[in-house]
Short mmCIF file of C-alpha atoms in Angstrom, two decimals:
data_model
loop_
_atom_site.label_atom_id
_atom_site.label_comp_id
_atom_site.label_asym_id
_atom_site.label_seq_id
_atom_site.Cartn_x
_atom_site.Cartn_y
_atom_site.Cartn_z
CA UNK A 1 8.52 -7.38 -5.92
CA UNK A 2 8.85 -11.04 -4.53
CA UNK A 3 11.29 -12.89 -2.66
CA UNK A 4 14.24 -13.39 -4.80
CA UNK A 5 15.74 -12.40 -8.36
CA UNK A 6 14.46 -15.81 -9.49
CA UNK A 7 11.05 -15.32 -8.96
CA UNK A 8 11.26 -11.42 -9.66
CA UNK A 9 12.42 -12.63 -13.40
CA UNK A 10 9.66 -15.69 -13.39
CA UNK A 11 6.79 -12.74 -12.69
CA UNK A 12 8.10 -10.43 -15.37
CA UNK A 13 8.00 -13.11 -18.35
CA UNK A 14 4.66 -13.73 -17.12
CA UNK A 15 3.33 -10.62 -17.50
CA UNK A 16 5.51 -10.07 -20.66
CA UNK A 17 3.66 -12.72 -22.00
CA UNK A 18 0.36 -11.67 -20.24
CA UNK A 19 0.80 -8.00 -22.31
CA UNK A 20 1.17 -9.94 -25.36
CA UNK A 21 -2.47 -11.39 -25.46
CA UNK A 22 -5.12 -10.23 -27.49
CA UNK A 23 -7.53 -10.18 -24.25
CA UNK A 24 -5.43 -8.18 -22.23
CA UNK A 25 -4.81 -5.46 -24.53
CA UNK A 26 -8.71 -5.13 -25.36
CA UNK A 27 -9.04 -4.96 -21.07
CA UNK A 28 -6.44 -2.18 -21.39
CA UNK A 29 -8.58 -0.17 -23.64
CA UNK A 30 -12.02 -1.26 -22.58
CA UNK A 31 -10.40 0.46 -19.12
CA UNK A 32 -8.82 3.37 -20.55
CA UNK A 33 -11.42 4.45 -23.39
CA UNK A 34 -14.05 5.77 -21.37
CA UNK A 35 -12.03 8.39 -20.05
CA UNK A 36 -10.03 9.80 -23.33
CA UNK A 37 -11.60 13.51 -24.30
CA UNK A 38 -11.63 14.16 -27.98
CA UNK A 39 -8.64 15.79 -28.98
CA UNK A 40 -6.60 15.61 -26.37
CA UNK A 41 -3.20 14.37 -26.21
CA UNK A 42 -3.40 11.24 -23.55
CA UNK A 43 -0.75 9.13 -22.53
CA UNK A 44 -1.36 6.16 -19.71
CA UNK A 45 0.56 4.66 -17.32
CA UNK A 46 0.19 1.92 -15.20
CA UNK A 47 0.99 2.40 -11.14
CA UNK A 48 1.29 -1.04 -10.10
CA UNK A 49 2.32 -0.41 -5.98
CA UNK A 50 -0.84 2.27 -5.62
CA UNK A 51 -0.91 0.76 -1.87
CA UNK A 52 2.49 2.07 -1.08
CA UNK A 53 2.10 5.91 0.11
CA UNK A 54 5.96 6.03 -1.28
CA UNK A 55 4.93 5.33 -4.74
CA UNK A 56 2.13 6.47 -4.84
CA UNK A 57 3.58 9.72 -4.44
CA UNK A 58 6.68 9.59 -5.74
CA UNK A 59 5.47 8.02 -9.57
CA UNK A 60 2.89 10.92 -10.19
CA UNK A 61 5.15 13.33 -9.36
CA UNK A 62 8.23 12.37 -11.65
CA UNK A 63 5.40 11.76 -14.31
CA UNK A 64 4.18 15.08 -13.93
CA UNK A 65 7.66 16.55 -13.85
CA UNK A 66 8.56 13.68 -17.08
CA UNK A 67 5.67 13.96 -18.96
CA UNK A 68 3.35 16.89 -17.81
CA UNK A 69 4.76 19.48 -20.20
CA UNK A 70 3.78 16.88 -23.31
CA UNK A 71 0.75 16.09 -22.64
CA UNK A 72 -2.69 17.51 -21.60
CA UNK A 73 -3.95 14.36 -19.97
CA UNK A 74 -2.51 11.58 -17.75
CA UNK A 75 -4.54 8.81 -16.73
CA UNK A 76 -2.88 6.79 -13.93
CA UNK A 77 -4.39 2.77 -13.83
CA UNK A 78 -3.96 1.42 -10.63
CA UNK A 79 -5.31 -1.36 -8.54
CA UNK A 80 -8.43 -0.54 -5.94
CA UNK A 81 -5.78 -0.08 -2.83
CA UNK A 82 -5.56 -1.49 0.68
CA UNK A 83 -3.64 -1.89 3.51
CA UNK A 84 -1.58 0.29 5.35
CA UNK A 85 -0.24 2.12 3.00
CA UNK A 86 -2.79 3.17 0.36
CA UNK A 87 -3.99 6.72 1.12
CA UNK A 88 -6.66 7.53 -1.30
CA UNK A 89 -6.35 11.30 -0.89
CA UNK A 90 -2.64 11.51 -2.43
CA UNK A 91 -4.15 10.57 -5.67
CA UNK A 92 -5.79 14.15 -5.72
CA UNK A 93 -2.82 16.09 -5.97
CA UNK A 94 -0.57 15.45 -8.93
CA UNK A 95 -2.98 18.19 -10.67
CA UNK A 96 -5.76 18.63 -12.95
CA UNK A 97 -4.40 17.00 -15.74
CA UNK A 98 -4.28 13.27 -13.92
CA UNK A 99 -7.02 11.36 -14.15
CA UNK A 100 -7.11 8.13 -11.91
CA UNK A 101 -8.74 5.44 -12.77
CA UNK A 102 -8.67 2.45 -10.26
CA UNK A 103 -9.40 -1.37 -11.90
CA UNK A 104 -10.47 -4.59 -9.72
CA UNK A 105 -8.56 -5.99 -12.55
CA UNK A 106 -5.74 -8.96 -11.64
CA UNK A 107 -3.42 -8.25 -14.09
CA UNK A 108 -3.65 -4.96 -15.68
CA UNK A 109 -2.12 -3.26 -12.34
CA UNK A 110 1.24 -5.71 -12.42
CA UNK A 111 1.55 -4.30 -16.00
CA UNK A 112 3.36 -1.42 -14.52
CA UNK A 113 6.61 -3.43 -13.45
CA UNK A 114 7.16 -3.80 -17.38
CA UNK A 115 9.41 -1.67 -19.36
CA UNK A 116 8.74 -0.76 -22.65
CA UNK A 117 9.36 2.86 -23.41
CA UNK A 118 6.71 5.04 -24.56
CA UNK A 119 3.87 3.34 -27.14
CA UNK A 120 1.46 4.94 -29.65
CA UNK A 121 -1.49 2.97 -29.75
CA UNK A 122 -3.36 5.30 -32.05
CA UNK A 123 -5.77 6.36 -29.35
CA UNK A 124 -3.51 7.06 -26.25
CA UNK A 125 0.38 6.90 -26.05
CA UNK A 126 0.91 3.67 -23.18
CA UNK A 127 3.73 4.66 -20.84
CA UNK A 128 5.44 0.95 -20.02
CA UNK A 129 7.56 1.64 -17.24
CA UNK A 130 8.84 0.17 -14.39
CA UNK A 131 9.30 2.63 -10.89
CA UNK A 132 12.80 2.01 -11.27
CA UNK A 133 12.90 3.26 -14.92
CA UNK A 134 10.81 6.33 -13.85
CA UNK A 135 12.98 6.93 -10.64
CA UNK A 136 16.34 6.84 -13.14
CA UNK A 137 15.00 8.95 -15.97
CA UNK A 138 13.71 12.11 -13.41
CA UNK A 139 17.26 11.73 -12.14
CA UNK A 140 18.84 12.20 -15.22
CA UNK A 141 16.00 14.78 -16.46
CA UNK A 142 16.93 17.06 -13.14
CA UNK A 143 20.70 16.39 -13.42
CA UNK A 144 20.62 17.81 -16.98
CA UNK A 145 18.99 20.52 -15.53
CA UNK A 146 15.13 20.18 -16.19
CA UNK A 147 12.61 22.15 -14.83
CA UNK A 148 10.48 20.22 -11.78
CA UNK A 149 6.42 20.34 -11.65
CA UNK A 150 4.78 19.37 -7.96
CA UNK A 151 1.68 18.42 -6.64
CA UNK A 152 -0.86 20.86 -6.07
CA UNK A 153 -2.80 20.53 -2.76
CA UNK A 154 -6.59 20.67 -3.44
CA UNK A 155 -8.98 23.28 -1.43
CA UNK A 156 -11.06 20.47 0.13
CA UNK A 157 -7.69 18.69 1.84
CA UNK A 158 -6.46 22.60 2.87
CA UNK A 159 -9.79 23.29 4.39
CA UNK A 160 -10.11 19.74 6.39
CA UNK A 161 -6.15 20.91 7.21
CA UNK A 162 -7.04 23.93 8.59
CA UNK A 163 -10.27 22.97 10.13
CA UNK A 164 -8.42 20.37 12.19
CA UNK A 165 -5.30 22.98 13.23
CA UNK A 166 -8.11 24.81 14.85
CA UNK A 167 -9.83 22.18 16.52
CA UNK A 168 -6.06 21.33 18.76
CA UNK A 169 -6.14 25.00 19.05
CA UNK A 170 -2.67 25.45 17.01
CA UNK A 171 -2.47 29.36 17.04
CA UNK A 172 -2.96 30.44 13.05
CA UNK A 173 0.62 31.39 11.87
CA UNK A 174 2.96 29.10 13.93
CA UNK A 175 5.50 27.43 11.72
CA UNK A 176 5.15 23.05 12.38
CA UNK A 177 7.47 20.32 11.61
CA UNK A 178 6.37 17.15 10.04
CA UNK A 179 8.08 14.05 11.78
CA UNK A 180 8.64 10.53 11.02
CA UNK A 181 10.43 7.67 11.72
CA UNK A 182 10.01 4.19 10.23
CA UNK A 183 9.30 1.48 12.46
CA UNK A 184 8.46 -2.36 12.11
CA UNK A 185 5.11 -1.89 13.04
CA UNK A 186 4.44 -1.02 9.15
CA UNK A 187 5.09 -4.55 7.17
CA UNK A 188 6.14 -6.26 9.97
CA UNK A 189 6.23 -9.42 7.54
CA UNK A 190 9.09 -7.81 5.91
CA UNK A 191 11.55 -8.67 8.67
CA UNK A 192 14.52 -8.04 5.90
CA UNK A 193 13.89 -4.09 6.02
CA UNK A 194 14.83 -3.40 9.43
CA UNK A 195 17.79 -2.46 8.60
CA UNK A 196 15.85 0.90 7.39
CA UNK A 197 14.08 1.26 10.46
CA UNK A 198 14.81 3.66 13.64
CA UNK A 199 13.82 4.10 17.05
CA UNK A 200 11.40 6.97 17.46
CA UNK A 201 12.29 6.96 21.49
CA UNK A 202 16.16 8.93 20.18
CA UNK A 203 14.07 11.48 18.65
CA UNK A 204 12.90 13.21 22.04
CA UNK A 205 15.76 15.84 22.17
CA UNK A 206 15.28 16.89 18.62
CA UNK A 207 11.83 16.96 19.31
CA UNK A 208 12.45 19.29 22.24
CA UNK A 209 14.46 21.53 20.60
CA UNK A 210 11.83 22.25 18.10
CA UNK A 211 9.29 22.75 20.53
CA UNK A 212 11.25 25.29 22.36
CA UNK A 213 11.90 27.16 19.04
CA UNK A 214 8.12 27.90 19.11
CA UNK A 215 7.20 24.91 16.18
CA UNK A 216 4.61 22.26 16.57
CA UNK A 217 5.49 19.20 15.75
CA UNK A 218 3.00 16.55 13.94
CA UNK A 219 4.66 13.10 14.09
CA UNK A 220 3.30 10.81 10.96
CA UNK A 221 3.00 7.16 10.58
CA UNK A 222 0.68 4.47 11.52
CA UNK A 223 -1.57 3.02 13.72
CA UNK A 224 0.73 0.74 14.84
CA UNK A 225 3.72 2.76 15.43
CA UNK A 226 5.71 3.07 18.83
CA UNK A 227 3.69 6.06 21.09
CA UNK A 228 5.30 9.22 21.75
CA UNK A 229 4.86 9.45 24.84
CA UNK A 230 5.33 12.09 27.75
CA UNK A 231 4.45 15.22 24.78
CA UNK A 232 3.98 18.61 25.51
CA UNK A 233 0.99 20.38 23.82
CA UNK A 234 2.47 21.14 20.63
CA UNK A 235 3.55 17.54 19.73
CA UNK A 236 1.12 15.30 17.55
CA UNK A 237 1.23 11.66 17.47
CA UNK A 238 -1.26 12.13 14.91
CA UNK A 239 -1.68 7.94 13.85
CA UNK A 240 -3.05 8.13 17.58
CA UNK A 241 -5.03 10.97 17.47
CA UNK A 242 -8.85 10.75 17.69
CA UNK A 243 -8.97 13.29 14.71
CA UNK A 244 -7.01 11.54 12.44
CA UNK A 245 -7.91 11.74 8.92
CA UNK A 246 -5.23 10.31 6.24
CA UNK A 247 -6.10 13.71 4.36
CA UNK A 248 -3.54 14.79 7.19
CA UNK A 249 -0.94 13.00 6.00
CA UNK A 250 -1.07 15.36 2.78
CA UNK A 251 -2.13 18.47 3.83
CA UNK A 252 0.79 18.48 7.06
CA UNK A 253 3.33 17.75 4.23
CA UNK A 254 2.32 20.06 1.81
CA UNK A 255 2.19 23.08 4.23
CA UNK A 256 5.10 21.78 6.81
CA UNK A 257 7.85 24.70 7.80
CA UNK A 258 10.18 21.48 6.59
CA UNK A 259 9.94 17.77 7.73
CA UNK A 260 12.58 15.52 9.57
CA UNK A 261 11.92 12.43 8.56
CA UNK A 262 13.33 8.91 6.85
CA UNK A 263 13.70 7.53 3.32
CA UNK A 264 9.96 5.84 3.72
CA UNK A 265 6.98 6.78 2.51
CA UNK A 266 5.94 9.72 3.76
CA UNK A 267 9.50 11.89 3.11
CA UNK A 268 7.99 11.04 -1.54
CA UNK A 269 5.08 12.73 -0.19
CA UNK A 270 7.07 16.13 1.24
CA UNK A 271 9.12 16.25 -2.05
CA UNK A 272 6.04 15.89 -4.50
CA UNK A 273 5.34 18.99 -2.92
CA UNK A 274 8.79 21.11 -2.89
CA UNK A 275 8.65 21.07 0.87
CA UNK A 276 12.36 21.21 2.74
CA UNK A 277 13.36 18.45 4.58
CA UNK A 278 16.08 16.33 6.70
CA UNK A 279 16.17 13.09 5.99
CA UNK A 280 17.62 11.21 8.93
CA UNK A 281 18.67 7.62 9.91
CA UNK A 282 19.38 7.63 5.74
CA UNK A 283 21.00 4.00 4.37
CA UNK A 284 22.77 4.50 1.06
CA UNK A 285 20.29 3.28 -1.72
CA UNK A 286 20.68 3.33 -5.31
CA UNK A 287 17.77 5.44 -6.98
CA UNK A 288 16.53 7.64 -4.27
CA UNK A 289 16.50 11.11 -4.88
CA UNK A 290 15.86 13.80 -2.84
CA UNK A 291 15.95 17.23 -3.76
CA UNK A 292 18.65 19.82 -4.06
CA UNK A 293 18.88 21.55 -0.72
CA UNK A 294 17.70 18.58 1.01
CA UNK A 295 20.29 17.49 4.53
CA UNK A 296 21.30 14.21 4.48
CA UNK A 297 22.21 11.88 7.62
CA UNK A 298 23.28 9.02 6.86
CA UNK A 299 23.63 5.82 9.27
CA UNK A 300 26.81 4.72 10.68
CA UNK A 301 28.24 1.26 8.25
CA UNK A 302 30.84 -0.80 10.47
CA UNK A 303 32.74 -3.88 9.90
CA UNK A 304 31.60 -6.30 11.75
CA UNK A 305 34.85 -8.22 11.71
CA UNK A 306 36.23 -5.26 14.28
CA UNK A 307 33.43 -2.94 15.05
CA UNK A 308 35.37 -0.12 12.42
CA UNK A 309 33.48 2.45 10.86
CA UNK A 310 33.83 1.85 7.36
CA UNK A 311 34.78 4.43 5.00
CA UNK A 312 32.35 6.18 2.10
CA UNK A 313 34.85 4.48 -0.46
CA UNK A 314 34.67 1.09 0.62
CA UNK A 315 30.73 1.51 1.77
CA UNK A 316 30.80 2.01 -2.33
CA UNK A 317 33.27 -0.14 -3.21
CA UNK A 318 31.57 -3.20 -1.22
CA UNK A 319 28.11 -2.04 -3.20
CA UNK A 320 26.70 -1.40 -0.20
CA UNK A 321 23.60 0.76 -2.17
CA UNK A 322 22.44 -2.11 -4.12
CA UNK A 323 22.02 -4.37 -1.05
CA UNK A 324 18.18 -4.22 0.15
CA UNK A 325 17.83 -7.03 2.71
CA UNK A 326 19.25 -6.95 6.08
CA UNK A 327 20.35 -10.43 5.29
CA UNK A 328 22.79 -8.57 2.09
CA UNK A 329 24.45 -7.16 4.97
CA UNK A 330 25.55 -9.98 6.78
CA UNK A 331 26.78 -11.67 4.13
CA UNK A 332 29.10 -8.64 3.32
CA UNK A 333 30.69 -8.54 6.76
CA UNK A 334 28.75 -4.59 7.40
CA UNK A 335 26.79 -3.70 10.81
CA UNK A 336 24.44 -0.82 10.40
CA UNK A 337 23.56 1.35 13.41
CA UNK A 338 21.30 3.94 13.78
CA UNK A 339 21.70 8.06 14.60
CA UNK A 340 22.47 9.09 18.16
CA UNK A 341 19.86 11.10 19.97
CA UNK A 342 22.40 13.70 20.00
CA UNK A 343 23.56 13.68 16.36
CA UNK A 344 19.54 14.40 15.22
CA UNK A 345 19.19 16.84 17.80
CA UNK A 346 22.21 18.57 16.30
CA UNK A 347 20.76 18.47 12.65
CA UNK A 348 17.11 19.89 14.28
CA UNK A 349 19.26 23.22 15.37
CA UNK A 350 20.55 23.05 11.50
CA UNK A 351 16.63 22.67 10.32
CA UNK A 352 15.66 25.40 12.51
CA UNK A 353 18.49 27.97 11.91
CA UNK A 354 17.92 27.62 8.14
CA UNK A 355 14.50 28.22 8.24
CA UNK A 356 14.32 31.31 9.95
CA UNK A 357 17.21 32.82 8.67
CA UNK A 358 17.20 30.92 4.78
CA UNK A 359 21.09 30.19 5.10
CA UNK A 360 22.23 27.21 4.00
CA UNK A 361 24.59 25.14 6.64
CA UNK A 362 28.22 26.11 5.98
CA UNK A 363 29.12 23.04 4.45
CA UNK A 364 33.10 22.38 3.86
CA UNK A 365 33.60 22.49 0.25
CA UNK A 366 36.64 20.24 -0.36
CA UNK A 367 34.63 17.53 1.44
CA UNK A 368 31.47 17.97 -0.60
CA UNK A 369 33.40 18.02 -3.35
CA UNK A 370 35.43 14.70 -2.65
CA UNK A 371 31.64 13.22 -1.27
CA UNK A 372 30.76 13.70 -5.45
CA UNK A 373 33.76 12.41 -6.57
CA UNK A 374 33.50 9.33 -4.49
CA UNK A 375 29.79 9.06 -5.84
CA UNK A 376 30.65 9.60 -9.44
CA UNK A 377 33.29 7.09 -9.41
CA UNK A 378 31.10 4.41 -8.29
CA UNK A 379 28.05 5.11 -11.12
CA UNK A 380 30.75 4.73 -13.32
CA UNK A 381 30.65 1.01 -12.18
CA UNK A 382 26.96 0.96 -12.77
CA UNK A 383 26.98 2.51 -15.68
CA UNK A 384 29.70 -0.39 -16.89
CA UNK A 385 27.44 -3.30 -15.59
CA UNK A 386 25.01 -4.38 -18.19
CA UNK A 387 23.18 -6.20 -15.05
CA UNK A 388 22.60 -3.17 -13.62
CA UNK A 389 21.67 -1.23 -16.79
CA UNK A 390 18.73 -3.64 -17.42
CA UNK A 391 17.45 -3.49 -14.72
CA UNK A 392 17.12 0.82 -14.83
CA UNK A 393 19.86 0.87 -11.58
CA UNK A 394 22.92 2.81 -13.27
CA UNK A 395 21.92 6.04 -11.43
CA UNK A 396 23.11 7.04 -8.20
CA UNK A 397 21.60 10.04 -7.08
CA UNK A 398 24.80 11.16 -4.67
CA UNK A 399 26.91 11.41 -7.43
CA UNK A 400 25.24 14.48 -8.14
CA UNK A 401 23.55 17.59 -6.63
CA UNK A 402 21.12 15.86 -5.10
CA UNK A 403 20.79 16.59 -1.05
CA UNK A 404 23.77 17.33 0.97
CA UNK A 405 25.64 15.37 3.66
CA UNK A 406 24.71 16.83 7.00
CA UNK A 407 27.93 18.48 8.72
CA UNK A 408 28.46 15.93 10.66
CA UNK A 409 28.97 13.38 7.68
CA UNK A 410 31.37 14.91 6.49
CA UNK A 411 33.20 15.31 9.30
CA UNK A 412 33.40 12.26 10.41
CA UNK A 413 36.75 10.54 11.33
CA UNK A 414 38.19 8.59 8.50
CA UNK A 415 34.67 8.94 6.24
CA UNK A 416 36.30 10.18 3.28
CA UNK A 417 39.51 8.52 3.43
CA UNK A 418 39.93 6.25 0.38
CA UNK A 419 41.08 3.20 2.44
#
């Protein structure tokens, strides 16, 4: 939100106080009215980051998964969008039921980083919640075994996908790969998140090696994103393409063979819609969640007192997943390096085995099962901070069945020791 937990607490009284005027509320439903139908159940929420392809996917869909079943409209408020991340097409998808409804409004948007449950205004039921809150409660809706609802990909998005497949002369039927790597070309004012960012120059051999297993390969990003460069015909650096459209961006995730990709925006987008998918140069976070079958591989975490990898356990123990500034990192003594060329390239031969033949990688059991245990034992510490249960961040998502450590994870030297 801003720059520290100070000012992050400073905003939110301000807007707690903002929801509490008279005026705003009559904005709120001067906004909303027009678009209630008579007799249908309504409820509202507020998207406050529309401009962040991430969460712009990733808050519809949980909604829709949340929510969908009870009601038979959703009308999503959000600001008018800009910059590099807004993509105005992803707002078509969540289904017929959503309704968006854009505002030039200042403050009605920054209502959405409030939580305050569900409210019955008489009209419409007001969903007050914060992306963390919505993050945590799909977690614990899917962990307790509810059912999942995606995004459904609208005919005119398919038809400008398939009219552009033809135009690079794609042959109709070939299977493609949806690629991306985060770079500091997106933000670039946010110097703190490097730490999540990756070289797309290490991806060449994975690249390769799903090239020569007859995919095309459509890398996705932005305009300012390193070049691919030296590519063979069936590689897309589509941000550099003269037919890029960001209706791309949604129809290439929607209808990808499976995507290889990082915990940035674009991997919400591939799991709104069901789609497989590697995630790769992964940092432990608290509150990401991808889906069941989902391989995971993670970076390397070293002390930088003596260069040592350090262990799952004390990754955990140090609360490594809470950190999310490079800066947190320093101060806790922890390097964080990225995936070898060769280590990706390994996990492309993983992607491409199980999606011809639909096995899942032989995973070893014992050290999935001790990767949970590891995971459980440290939500227990969330779960016993009250800090961390205000704030909606006493879920972790690898304490439960939610990806899978690549192979190579797990088998790394001393990763699951517990010292």
């Amino acid at each position: 939100m801003t720059a520290s937990p100070e000012e992050d607490e400073a905003l939110l009284e301000n807007l707690r106080a903002e929801f509490g005027k008279k005026e705003t509320m009559e904005r709120l439903f001067h906004t909303v009215i027009p678009h209630l139908e008579e007799g249908k159940r309504t409820l509202v929420y507020i998207l406050a980051q529309v401009d962040r392809i991430g969460h712009a996917a990733m808050e519809p869909f949980f909604l829709k998964t949340l929510f969908g079943p009870h009601y038979d409209r959703i009308i999503m408020i959000t600001g008018q969008g800009e910059g590099a991340g807004y993509n105005p097409f992803i707002l078509q998808c969540p289904g017929p039921e959503f309704v968006h409804v854009p505002t030039p409004d200042p403050i009605l948007p920054m209502l959405g980083f409030l939580d305050g449950g569900v409210l019955d205004l008489k009209l419409f039921h007001l969903c007050l919640a914060s992306p963390q809150r919505v993050i945590r409660d799909f977690g614990r809706h899917v962990t307790a075994g509810g059912d999942i609802r995606y995004f459904e990909l609208p005919d005119s998005i398919r038809e400008s996908g398939h009219a552009f497949l033809d135009n690079i002369g794609m042959p109709e039927g070939v299977p493609f790969v949806v690629l991306h790597a985060r770079d500091m070309s997106y933000l670039p004012e946010k110097a703190h998140h490097a730490f999540r960012c990756a070289d797309i120059r290490t991806y060449g051999e994975a690249v390769q090696r799903f090239v020569d297993a007859g995919y095309w390969v459509f890398r996705l990003g932005d305009k300012g994103s390193v070049p691919l460069e030296t590519l063979p015909e069936q590689v897309v650096d589509l941000p550099h393409h003269p037919g890029y459209s960001q209706a791309l961006d949604v129809f290439l995730s929607a209808r990808c063979a499976f995507a290889f990709n990082q915990a940035s925006g674009p991997e919400a987008l591939v799991r709104a819609f069901g789609r497989p998918a590697a995630t790769v140069n992964l940092v432990y976070e608290l509150l990401r969640l991808p889906m069941k079958d989902d391989l995971l591989l993670f970076k390397h975490y070293l002390s930088a007192a003596n260069g040592e990898p350090l262990s799952y356990a004390e990754t955990l123990d140090r609360g490594l997943p809470a950190v999310g500034k490079g800066e947190g990192f320093e101060a806790k003594g922890v390097l964080i390096r990225e995936n070898s060329a060769e280590e990706l390239a390994d996990l492309a031969e993983l992607m491409i085995e199980r999606d011809r033949s639909g096995a899942k990688p032989n995973l070893d059991a014992d050290r999935l099962a001790r990767f949970r245990t590891v995971g459980r034992e440290y939500e227990q510490t969330l779960l016993a901070d009250p800090a961390m249960q205000t704030d909606n961040l006493d879920f972790y998502a690898y304490a439960h069945d939610f990806g899978r450590p690549a192979p190579s994870v797990l088998q790394r030297k001393g990763f699951l020791d517990r010292s």
